[in-house]
């Protein structure tokens, strides 16, 4: 008899009490057409509402439903990492809890996986419309990252994707603490493809990705996968030196040829502006790297699990 395939659905949930029952129903419904085994792993990322109660209820009734309960809110990427670590499927699908990542798209992803692709990204055809700042911000960000990242991180994809268990094995080996999973997945270099879809609006509740959280995620992507911040400092440094020299040459020329007298403070202020700006830029860059070193050196676990059910 042919071994049955097992699928893992990984769903981080932060204050999703209203969405958990619906996504559960959708996945159970969807899984019926798979004719294979599956597990659904929720990660309760320190929710302050009744999400945990909902998960307890679901996991009591159905042994395919598992949950990991984190001790506090560790953030989306950490929660997702926890789920990926304990997933036991042959193909692992990560998705949002709010039904913005429709289970129906998963069918297409599975087909691609069966064709032999190890990573299948769901690519959004429409752009975020929730918030002007988020929208333009992420457009600009992806363009920048696409240009400067040292690996090819696909555009317009979130964390809705399917990965083969061998990709997962690599991801789970990575100890880094500032986690940008879509970059890490791309970094493994396994064969990938895309499934396009229209991303619907969040079903219930508010987006938990505040602009602050989004910015942190973006910074992690930039600093972990590109040298753009370094180059930016370098560029600004060069520009300031060039401007400084132009001003300086002008003053020298003016005072020698036209015999104009320049007060000492004028000379000094030109120099001061240049070098102070230069120094600040360098300090900022060094600071970012020190921050990173600090983060790694602390070597804290990524998350703390309070309890795990049905494993
Ligand atoms: N999420 C999480 N921890 C957080 C923030 C979000 O686990 O600190 C989960 C959330 O429950 C959802 C997913 O991450 O399943 C994506 O979050 P959200 O829908 O708020 O982001 P958006 O779709 O607006 O990018
Ligand atoms: Mg969402």
mmCIF file of N, CA, C and O and ligand atoms in Angstrom, residues 11-16 43-45 47 73-77 79-80 95-98 100-101 124 128 130 134 199 202 206-210 213-214, ligand 1:
data_model
loop_
_atom_site.group_PDB
_atom_site.id
_atom_site.type_symbol
_atom_site.label_atom_id
_atom_site.label_comp_id
_atom_site.label_asym_id
_atom_site.label_seq_id
_atom_site.Cartn_x
_atom_site.Cartn_y
_atom_site.Cartn_z
ATOM 1 N N UNK A 11 -0.859 27.813 11.544
ATOM 2 C CA UNK A 11 -1.599 29.073 11.633
ATOM 3 C C UNK A 11 -1.314 29.818 12.936
ATOM 4 O O UNK A 11 -1.787 29.417 13.994
ATOM 5 N N UNK A 12 -0.532 30.883 12.884
ATOM 6 C CA UNK A 12 -0.334 31.700 14.080
ATOM 7 C C UNK A 12 -1.598 32.513 14.364
ATOM 8 O O UNK A 12 -2.240 32.984 13.429
ATOM 9 N N UNK A 13 -1.921 32.639 15.609
ATOM 10 C CA UNK A 13 -3.137 33.374 15.952
ATOM 11 C C UNK A 13 -2.888 34.304 17.119
ATOM 12 O O UNK A 13 -2.444 33.889 18.184
ATOM 13 N N UNK A 14 -3.136 35.560 16.886
ATOM 14 C CA UNK A 14 -3.034 36.546 17.952
ATOM 15 C C UNK A 14 -4.370 37.283 18.026
ATOM 16 O O UNK A 14 -4.723 38.018 17.108
ATOM 17 N N UNK A 15 -5.084 37.045 19.074
ATOM 18 C CA UNK A 15 -6.420 37.627 19.246
ATOM 19 C C UNK A 15 -7.340 37.363 18.048
ATOM 20 O O UNK A 15 -7.818 38.291 17.405
ATOM 21 N N UNK A 16 -7.537 36.107 17.764
ATOM 22 C CA UNK A 16 -8.338 35.727 16.599
ATOM 23 C C UNK A 16 -9.557 34.897 17.003
ATOM 24 O O UNK A 16 -9.983 34.018 16.256
ATOM 25 N N UNK A 43 -0.843 28.309 16.580
ATOM 26 C CA UNK A 43 0.079 28.819 17.580
ATOM 27 C C UNK A 43 -0.592 30.013 18.220
ATOM 28 O O UNK A 43 -0.829 31.030 17.565
ATOM 29 N N UNK A 44 -0.928 29.873 19.481
ATOM 30 C CA UNK A 44 -1.530 30.996 20.176
ATOM 31 C C UNK A 44 -0.415 31.907 20.666
ATOM 32 O O UNK A 44 0.317 31.598 21.585
ATOM 33 N N UNK A 45 -0.327 33.067 20.001
ATOM 34 C CA UNK A 45 0.791 33.965 20.248
ATOM 35 C C UNK A 45 0.447 34.967 21.354
ATOM 36 O O UNK A 45 0.406 36.171 21.126
ATOM 37 N N UNK A 47 -2.425 35.544 22.952
ATOM 38 C CA UNK A 47 -3.679 36.281 22.761
ATOM 39 C C UNK A 47 -4.257 36.725 24.107
ATOM 40 O O UNK A 47 -4.126 36.033 25.107
ATOM 41 N N UNK A 73 3.062 37.286 23.844
ATOM 42 C CA UNK A 73 3.089 37.653 22.438
ATOM 43 C C UNK A 73 4.533 37.797 21.952
ATOM 44 O O UNK A 73 5.252 38.714 22.342
ATOM 45 N N UNK A 74 4.970 36.843 21.121
ATOM 46 C CA UNK A 74 6.345 36.884 20.615
ATOM 47 C C UNK A 74 6.417 37.416 19.193
ATOM 48 O O UNK A 74 7.501 37.534 18.643
ATOM 49 N N UNK A 75 5.287 37.672 18.595
ATOM 50 C CA UNK A 75 5.278 38.197 17.235
ATOM 51 C C UNK A 75 5.063 37.104 16.204
ATOM 52 O O UNK A 75 5.343 35.930 16.441
ATOM 53 N N UNK A 76 4.566 37.537 15.058
ATOM 54 C CA UNK A 76 4.159 36.616 13.997
ATOM 55 C C UNK A 76 5.273 35.665 13.557
ATOM 56 O O UNK A 76 5.072 34.455 13.460
ATOM 57 N N UNK A 77 6.467 36.207 13.306
ATOM 58 C CA UNK A 77 7.546 35.371 12.773
ATOM 59 C C UNK A 77 8.014 34.326 13.790
ATOM 60 O O UNK A 77 8.310 33.189 13.430
ATOM 61 N N UNK A 79 6.117 33.083 16.225
ATOM 62 C CA UNK A 79 5.015 32.128 16.361
ATOM 63 C C UNK A 79 5.038 31.132 15.200
ATOM 64 O O UNK A 79 4.917 29.915 15.394
ATOM 65 N N UNK A 80 5.244 31.675 14.009
ATOM 66 C CA UNK A 80 5.312 30.822 12.829
ATOM 67 C C UNK A 80 6.482 29.842 12.955
ATOM 68 O O UNK A 80 6.367 28.656 12.628
ATOM 69 N N UNK A 95 -0.212 29.793 6.897
ATOM 70 C CA UNK A 95 -1.220 30.763 6.465
ATOM 71 C C UNK A 95 -1.708 31.638 7.617
ATOM 72 O O UNK A 95 -1.438 31.346 8.778
ATOM 73 N N UNK A 96 -2.411 32.719 7.270
ATOM 74 C CA UNK A 96 -2.976 33.615 8.278
ATOM 75 C C UNK A 96 -4.245 33.025 8.863
ATOM 76 O O UNK A 96 -4.914 32.230 8.234
ATOM 77 N N UNK A 97 -4.583 33.492 10.033
ATOM 78 C CA UNK A 97 -5.764 32.996 10.721
ATOM 79 C C UNK A 97 -7.041 33.706 10.260
ATOM 80 O O UNK A 97 -8.138 33.243 10.492
ATOM 81 N N UNK A 98 -6.872 34.831 9.590
ATOM 82 C CA UNK A 98 -8.022 35.705 9.354
ATOM 83 C C UNK A 98 -8.736 35.447 8.025
ATOM 84 O O UNK A 98 -9.495 36.281 7.558
ATOM 85 N N UNK A 100 -7.579 35.536 5.162
ATOM 86 C CA UNK A 100 -7.062 36.306 4.033
ATOM 87 C C UNK A 100 -6.298 35.392 3.094
ATOM 88 O O UNK A 100 -6.025 35.746 1.954
ATOM 89 N N UNK A 101 -5.921 34.233 3.621
ATOM 90 C CA UNK A 101 -5.238 33.235 2.802
ATOM 91 C C UNK A 101 -6.195 32.067 2.618
ATOM 92 O O UNK A 101 -6.243 31.164 3.431
ATOM 93 N N UNK A 124 0.288 37.726 -4.235
ATOM 94 C CA UNK A 124 -0.909 38.584 -4.244
ATOM 95 C C UNK A 124 -1.008 39.381 -5.525
ATOM 96 O O UNK A 124 -0.062 40.025 -5.945
ATOM 97 N N UNK A 128 -2.211 45.643 -0.769
ATOM 98 C CA UNK A 128 -2.820 46.051 0.492
ATOM 99 C C UNK A 128 -3.667 47.279 0.272
ATOM 100 O O UNK A 128 -3.239 48.233 -0.351
ATOM 101 N N UNK A 130 -5.504 48.341 3.126
ATOM 102 C CA UNK A 130 -5.972 48.658 4.469
ATOM 103 C C UNK A 130 -5.546 50.044 4.954
ATOM 104 O O UNK A 130 -6.224 50.655 5.732
ATOM 105 N N UNK A 134 0.857 51.815 4.959
ATOM 106 C CA UNK A 134 1.271 50.424 4.769
ATOM 107 C C UNK A 134 1.403 50.107 3.284
ATOM 108 O O UNK A 134 2.321 49.433 2.852
ATOM 109 N N UNK A 199 -6.093 38.613 -2.786
ATOM 110 C CA UNK A 199 -6.157 38.529 -1.334
ATOM 111 C C UNK A 199 -7.372 39.284 -0.820
ATOM 112 O O UNK A 199 -7.480 40.498 -0.977
ATOM 113 N N UNK A 202 -9.415 41.042 5.539
ATOM 114 C CA UNK A 202 -9.473 40.298 6.793
ATOM 115 C C UNK A 202 -10.928 40.094 7.198
ATOM 116 O O UNK A 202 -11.739 41.013 7.135
ATOM 117 N N UNK A 206 -9.262 43.452 13.695
ATOM 118 C CA UNK A 206 -8.332 44.397 13.109
ATOM 119 C C UNK A 206 -7.028 43.699 12.767
ATOM 120 O O UNK A 206 -6.697 42.683 13.367
ATOM 121 N N UNK A 207 -6.282 44.247 11.817
ATOM 122 C CA UNK A 207 -4.960 43.698 11.544
ATOM 123 C C UNK A 207 -4.080 43.864 12.778
ATOM 124 O O UNK A 207 -4.081 44.901 13.422
ATOM 125 N N UNK A 208 -3.372 42.783 13.120
ATOM 126 C CA UNK A 208 -2.493 42.850 14.280
ATOM 127 C C UNK A 208 -1.127 43.381 13.925
ATOM 128 O O UNK A 208 -0.295 43.592 14.783
ATOM 129 N N UNK A 209 -0.924 43.528 12.618
ATOM 130 C CA UNK A 209 0.347 44.079 12.189
ATOM 131 C C UNK A 209 0.276 45.590 12.241
ATOM 132 O O UNK A 209 -0.166 46.227 11.301
ATOM 133 N N UNK A 210 0.690 46.145 13.342
ATOM 134 C CA UNK A 210 0.747 47.592 13.435
ATOM 135 C C UNK A 210 1.887 48.056 12.535
ATOM 136 O O UNK A 210 2.722 47.260 12.113
ATOM 137 N N UNK A 213 5.192 47.040 13.968
ATOM 138 C CA UNK A 213 5.580 45.636 13.757
ATOM 139 C C UNK A 213 6.028 45.409 12.321
ATOM 140 O O UNK A 213 6.975 44.670 12.060
ATOM 141 N N UNK A 214 5.306 46.061 11.398
ATOM 142 C CA UNK A 214 5.635 45.920 9.986
ATOM 143 C C UNK A 214 7.021 46.498 9.706
ATOM 144 O O UNK A 214 7.814 45.917 8.965
HETATM 145 N N1 LIG B 1 -0.051 37.345 14.366
HETATM 146 C C1 LIG B 1 0.660 36.734 15.394
HETATM 147 N N2 LIG B 1 1.328 37.529 16.295
HETATM 148 C C2 LIG B 1 1.344 38.883 16.194
HETATM 149 C C3 LIG B 1 0.657 39.485 15.113
HETATM 150 C C4 LIG B 1 -0.036 38.681 14.224
HETATM 151 O O1 LIG B 1 0.679 35.515 15.516
HETATM 152 O O2 LIG B 1 1.974 39.527 17.032
HETATM 153 C C5 LIG B 1 -0.788 36.489 13.401
HETATM 154 C C6 LIG B 1 -2.246 36.884 13.186
HETATM 155 O O3 LIG B 1 -3.094 36.252 14.098
HETATM 156 C C7 LIG B 1 -2.481 36.401 11.754
HETATM 157 C C8 LIG B 1 -1.129 36.583 11.098
HETATM 158 O O4 LIG B 1 -0.172 36.652 12.154
HETATM 159 O O5 LIG B 1 -2.838 35.034 11.709
HETATM 160 C C9 LIG B 1 -1.050 37.822 10.234
HETATM 161 O O6 LIG B 1 -1.425 38.952 10.970
HETATM 162 P P1 LIG B 1 -2.398 40.074 10.392
HETATM 163 O O7 LIG B 1 -3.560 39.447 9.706
HETATM 164 O O8 LIG B 1 -2.698 41.013 11.484
HETATM 165 O O9 LIG B 1 -1.435 40.777 9.335
HETATM 166 P P2 LIG B 1 -1.803 41.337 7.885
HETATM 167 O O10 LIG B 1 -2.640 40.302 7.191
HETATM 168 O O11 LIG B 1 -2.533 42.607 8.117
HETATM 169 O O12 LIG B 1 -0.471 41.513 7.255
#
